[in-house]
Amino acid sequence: MEKMDHHIEMIQEGQMNIFEAEYQAKEQEVLKVVEQAKTKLMTELRMEGVHPYISAIGNFLLDFIKDNPSAAEKIMVKGKTIIGSMKEMRKIAEKQQVNNCGVLTPEQGLEAVLSYFDIKPKEKVPVVKVATPNLSNHTPKESVVAPKPTQRFEASLDEFL
């Protein structure tokens, strides 16, 4: 029997070839690291309670490693935390501040978080865009809502007796 026929015969019999076994072992290892990273993030989220910013970043990272399992290793690095990534964002915002006010866009913030964890995304970080009004030509307008007239209450003394 030729080598090629033997390979086809092994696959037909349901036996796993060497390449498939290696692939499955690597896949299991990646899944294990992803689960460990999720556990680390969830532990930190539980410890910090209901802090809205930590929750937002933690949920972003959980979603990110779901879509990018190879990033889980970077999140598992000892000493790297969600709070540490927030401090990194603060440093970047302080560098950009004007009149003692520093702000990052959602994209800049999430890129700073990924940079803190040494994660280089393959494509631009997807963020839901929030509509911001164009205030460059904004002039305050008078209120369009007309005030409601107050209803009069009328009663005679005889009605109360």
mmCIF file of C-alpha atoms in Angstrom:
data_model
loop_
_atom_site.group_PDB
_atom_site.id
_atom_site.type_symbol
_atom_site.label_atom_id
_atom_site.label_comp_id
_atom_site.label_asym_id
_atom_site.label_seq_id
_atom_site.Cartn_x
_atom_site.Cartn_y
_atom_site.Cartn_z
ATOM 1 C CA MET A 1 0.000 0.000 0.000
ATOM 2 C CA GLU A 2 1.332 3.440 -0.936
ATOM 3 C CA LYS A 3 1.885 6.168 1.622
ATOM 4 C CA MET A 4 -0.900 8.363 0.201
ATOM 5 C CA ASP A 5 -3.391 5.495 0.207
ATOM 6 C CA HIS A 6 -2.521 4.708 3.837
ATOM 7 C CA HIS A 7 -3.165 8.344 4.832
ATOM 8 C CA ILE A 8 -6.530 8.367 3.072
ATOM 9 C CA GLU A 9 -7.406 5.033 4.624
ATOM 10 C CA MET A 10 -6.539 6.317 8.144
ATOM 11 C CA ILE A 11 -8.770 9.370 7.684
ATOM 12 C CA GLN A 12 -11.601 7.237 6.339
ATOM 13 C CA GLU A 13 -11.375 4.979 9.377
ATOM 14 C CA GLY A 14 -11.741 8.025 11.654
ATOM 15 C CA GLN A 15 -8.194 7.938 12.926
ATOM 16 C CA MET A 16 -6.474 11.207 13.576
ATOM 17 C CA ASN A 17 -3.277 12.020 11.704
ATOM 18 C CA ILE A 18 -0.282 13.612 13.408
ATOM 19 C CA PHE A 19 -1.038 17.105 12.121
ATOM 20 C CA GLU A 20 -4.594 17.023 13.399
ATOM 21 C CA ALA A 21 -3.425 15.849 16.822
ATOM 22 C CA GLU A 22 -0.885 18.706 17.070
ATOM 23 C CA TYR A 23 -3.470 21.236 15.938
ATOM 24 C CA GLN A 24 -5.998 20.047 18.505
ATOM 25 C CA ALA A 25 -3.396 20.119 21.282
ATOM 26 C CA LYS A 26 -2.456 23.718 20.412
ATOM 27 C CA GLU A 27 -6.115 24.673 20.199
ATOM 28 C CA GLN A 28 -6.772 23.207 23.646
ATOM 29 C CA GLU A 29 -3.801 25.118 25.076
ATOM 30 C CA VAL A 30 -5.090 28.394 23.591
ATOM 31 C CA LEU A 31 -8.563 27.741 25.015
ATOM 32 C CA LYS A 32 -7.019 27.057 28.427
ATOM 33 C CA VAL A 33 -5.125 30.380 28.366
ATOM 34 C CA VAL A 34 -8.278 32.213 27.220
ATOM 35 C CA GLU A 35 -10.227 30.753 30.148
ATOM 36 C CA GLN A 36 -7.459 31.757 32.563
ATOM 37 C CA ALA A 37 -7.468 35.311 31.173
ATOM 38 C CA LYS A 38 -11.252 35.504 31.490
ATOM 39 C CA THR A 39 -11.012 34.301 35.077
ATOM 40 C CA LYS A 40 -8.354 36.922 35.867
ATOM 41 C CA LEU A 41 -10.478 39.710 34.388
ATOM 42 C CA MET A 42 -13.666 38.515 36.086
ATOM 43 C CA THR A 43 -11.864 38.339 39.444
ATOM 44 C CA GLU A 44 -10.703 41.924 39.098
ATOM 45 C CA LEU A 45 -14.186 43.031 38.039
ATOM 46 C CA ARG A 46 -15.691 41.359 41.113
ATOM 47 C CA MET A 47 -13.107 42.901 43.425
ATOM 48 C CA GLU A 48 -13.765 46.421 42.152
ATOM 49 C CA GLY A 49 -17.552 46.125 42.500
ATOM 50 C CA VAL A 50 -19.632 48.278 40.232
ATOM 51 C CA HIS A 51 -17.061 50.846 39.129
ATOM 52 C CA PRO A 52 -18.403 51.875 35.695
ATOM 53 C CA TYR A 53 -15.037 52.543 34.053
ATOM 54 C CA ILE A 54 -13.441 49.329 35.240
ATOM 55 C CA SER A 55 -16.537 47.443 34.059
ATOM 56 C CA ALA A 56 -16.355 49.086 30.639
ATOM 57 C CA ILE A 57 -12.678 48.260 30.156
ATOM 58 C CA GLY A 58 -13.048 44.761 31.606
ATOM 59 C CA ASN A 59 -15.972 43.967 29.301
ATOM 60 C CA PHE A 60 -14.050 45.376 26.341
ATOM 61 C CA LEU A 61 -11.109 43.086 27.144
ATOM 62 C CA LEU A 62 -13.399 40.058 27.602
ATOM 63 C CA ASP A 63 -14.937 40.696 24.183
ATOM 64 C CA PHE A 64 -11.525 41.362 22.665
ATOM 65 C CA ILE A 65 -10.023 38.045 23.780
ATOM 66 C CA LYS A 66 -13.138 36.244 22.588
ATOM 67 C CA ASP A 67 -12.427 37.579 19.082
ATOM 68 C CA ASN A 68 -8.609 37.474 19.445
ATOM 69 C CA PRO A 69 -7.665 34.419 21.550
ATOM 70 C CA SER A 70 -3.957 34.972 20.959
ATOM 71 C CA ALA A 71 -4.174 38.170 23.052
ATOM 72 C CA ALA A 72 -5.086 36.172 26.172
ATOM 73 C CA GLU A 73 -1.401 35.498 26.924
ATOM 74 C CA LYS A 74 -0.707 39.236 27.115
ATOM 75 C CA ILE A 75 -3.561 39.768 29.571
ATOM 76 C CA MET A 76 -2.169 36.997 31.774
ATOM 77 C CA VAL A 77 1.133 38.859 32.303
ATOM 78 C CA LYS A 78 1.691 39.238 36.036
ATOM 79 C CA GLY A 79 1.224 42.776 37.282
ATOM 80 C CA LYS A 80 -0.936 43.913 34.345
ATOM 81 C CA THR A 81 -4.409 44.918 35.558
ATOM 82 C CA ILE A 82 -7.466 46.811 34.397
ATOM 83 C CA ILE A 83 -6.674 49.557 36.925
ATOM 84 C CA GLY A 84 -3.146 49.755 35.540
ATOM 85 C CA SER A 85 -4.560 50.280 32.056
ATOM 86 C CA MET A 86 -6.743 53.098 33.416
ATOM 87 C CA LYS A 87 -3.652 54.754 34.892
ATOM 88 C CA GLU A 88 -1.981 54.484 31.494
ATOM 89 C CA MET A 89 -4.987 56.171 29.877
ATOM 90 C CA ARG A 90 -4.760 58.934 32.465
ATOM 91 C CA LYS A 91 -1.084 59.552 31.653
ATOM 92 C CA ILE A 92 -1.919 59.896 27.961
ATOM 93 C CA ALA A 93 -4.838 62.243 28.687
ATOM 94 C CA GLU A 94 -2.631 64.390 30.947
ATOM 95 C CA LYS A 95 -0.139 64.826 28.101
ATOM 96 C CA GLN A 96 -2.948 66.106 25.856
ATOM 97 C CA GLN A 97 -4.686 68.309 28.395
ATOM 98 C CA VAL A 98 -5.664 71.874 27.672
ATOM 99 C CA ASN A 99 -6.685 74.244 30.478
ATOM 100 C CA ASN A 100 -6.286 71.436 33.005
ATOM 101 C CA CYS A 101 -8.706 69.170 31.103
ATOM 102 C CA GLY A 102 -7.532 66.042 29.280
ATOM 103 C CA VAL A 103 -9.902 63.867 27.289
ATOM 104 C CA LEU A 104 -9.435 60.790 25.108
ATOM 105 C CA THR A 105 -11.755 59.584 22.385
ATOM 106 C CA PRO A 106 -13.108 56.046 22.838
ATOM 107 C CA GLU A 107 -10.704 54.826 20.146
ATOM 108 C CA GLN A 108 -7.714 56.453 21.844
ATOM 109 C CA GLY A 109 -8.739 55.040 25.210
ATOM 110 C CA LEU A 110 -9.110 51.488 23.957
ATOM 111 C CA GLU A 111 -5.868 51.716 21.998
ATOM 112 C CA ALA A 112 -4.147 52.860 25.210
ATOM 113 C CA VAL A 113 -5.582 49.845 27.062
ATOM 114 C CA LEU A 114 -4.329 47.450 24.383
ATOM 115 C CA SER A 115 -0.957 49.194 24.324
ATOM 116 C CA TYR A 116 -0.681 48.805 28.115
ATOM 117 C CA PHE A 117 -1.148 45.051 27.714
ATOM 118 C CA ASP A 118 1.355 45.050 24.772
ATOM 119 C CA ILE A 119 -1.369 43.924 22.375
ATOM 120 C CA LYS A 120 -1.078 45.105 18.802
ATOM 121 C CA PRO A 121 -4.467 44.673 17.107
ATOM 122 C CA LYS A 122 -4.387 43.449 13.519
ATOM 123 C CA GLU A 123 -6.953 46.039 12.523
ATOM 124 C CA LYS A 124 -8.264 49.264 13.967
ATOM 125 C CA VAL A 125 -10.054 48.875 17.293
ATOM 126 C CA PRO A 126 -13.805 48.795 16.582
ATOM 127 C CA VAL A 127 -15.747 51.220 18.728
ATOM 128 C CA VAL A 128 -19.364 52.223 18.528
ATOM 129 C CA LYS A 129 -19.412 55.809 17.395
ATOM 130 C CA VAL A 130 -21.241 58.274 19.596
ATOM 131 C CA ALA A 131 -22.738 61.216 17.745
ATOM 132 C CA THR A 132 -21.194 64.452 18.894
ATOM 133 C CA PRO A 133 -22.812 67.750 17.987
ATOM 134 C CA ASN A 134 -20.907 70.226 15.875
ATOM 135 C CA LEU A 135 -20.595 73.224 18.172
ATOM 136 C CA SER A 136 -18.375 75.356 15.952
ATOM 137 C CA ASN A 137 -21.294 77.434 14.584
ATOM 138 C CA HIS A 138 -23.512 76.959 17.606
ATOM 139 C CA THR A 139 -25.462 79.956 18.849
ATOM 140 C CA PRO A 140 -27.776 79.604 21.793
ATOM 141 C CA LYS A 141 -31.427 79.813 20.819
ATOM 142 C CA GLU A 142 -34.413 80.816 22.821
ATOM 143 C CA SER A 143 -36.530 78.072 24.238
ATOM 144 C CA VAL A 144 -38.996 76.788 21.665
ATOM 145 C CA VAL A 145 -41.338 75.354 24.275
ATOM 146 C CA ALA A 146 -44.076 77.805 25.218
ATOM 147 C CA PRO A 147 -44.812 78.010 28.917
ATOM 148 C CA LYS A 148 -48.083 76.390 29.932
ATOM 149 C CA PRO A 149 -50.589 78.733 31.496
ATOM 150 C CA THR A 150 -51.410 77.832 35.070
ATOM 151 C CA GLN A 151 -54.975 76.753 35.589
ATOM 152 C CA ARG A 152 -57.063 78.900 37.857
ATOM 153 C CA PHE A 153 -58.786 77.343 40.794
ATOM 154 C CA GLU A 154 -62.063 78.979 41.577
ATOM 155 C CA ALA A 155 -64.366 78.103 44.439
ATOM 156 C CA SER A 156 -66.986 79.927 46.391
ATOM 157 C CA LEU A 157 -67.368 79.965 50.149
ATOM 158 C CA ASP A 158 -70.683 78.126 49.855
ATOM 159 C CA GLU A 159 -68.923 75.120 48.241
ATOM 160 C CA PHE A 160 -66.766 74.664 51.342
ATOM 161 C CA LEU A 161 -69.685 74.781 53.833
#
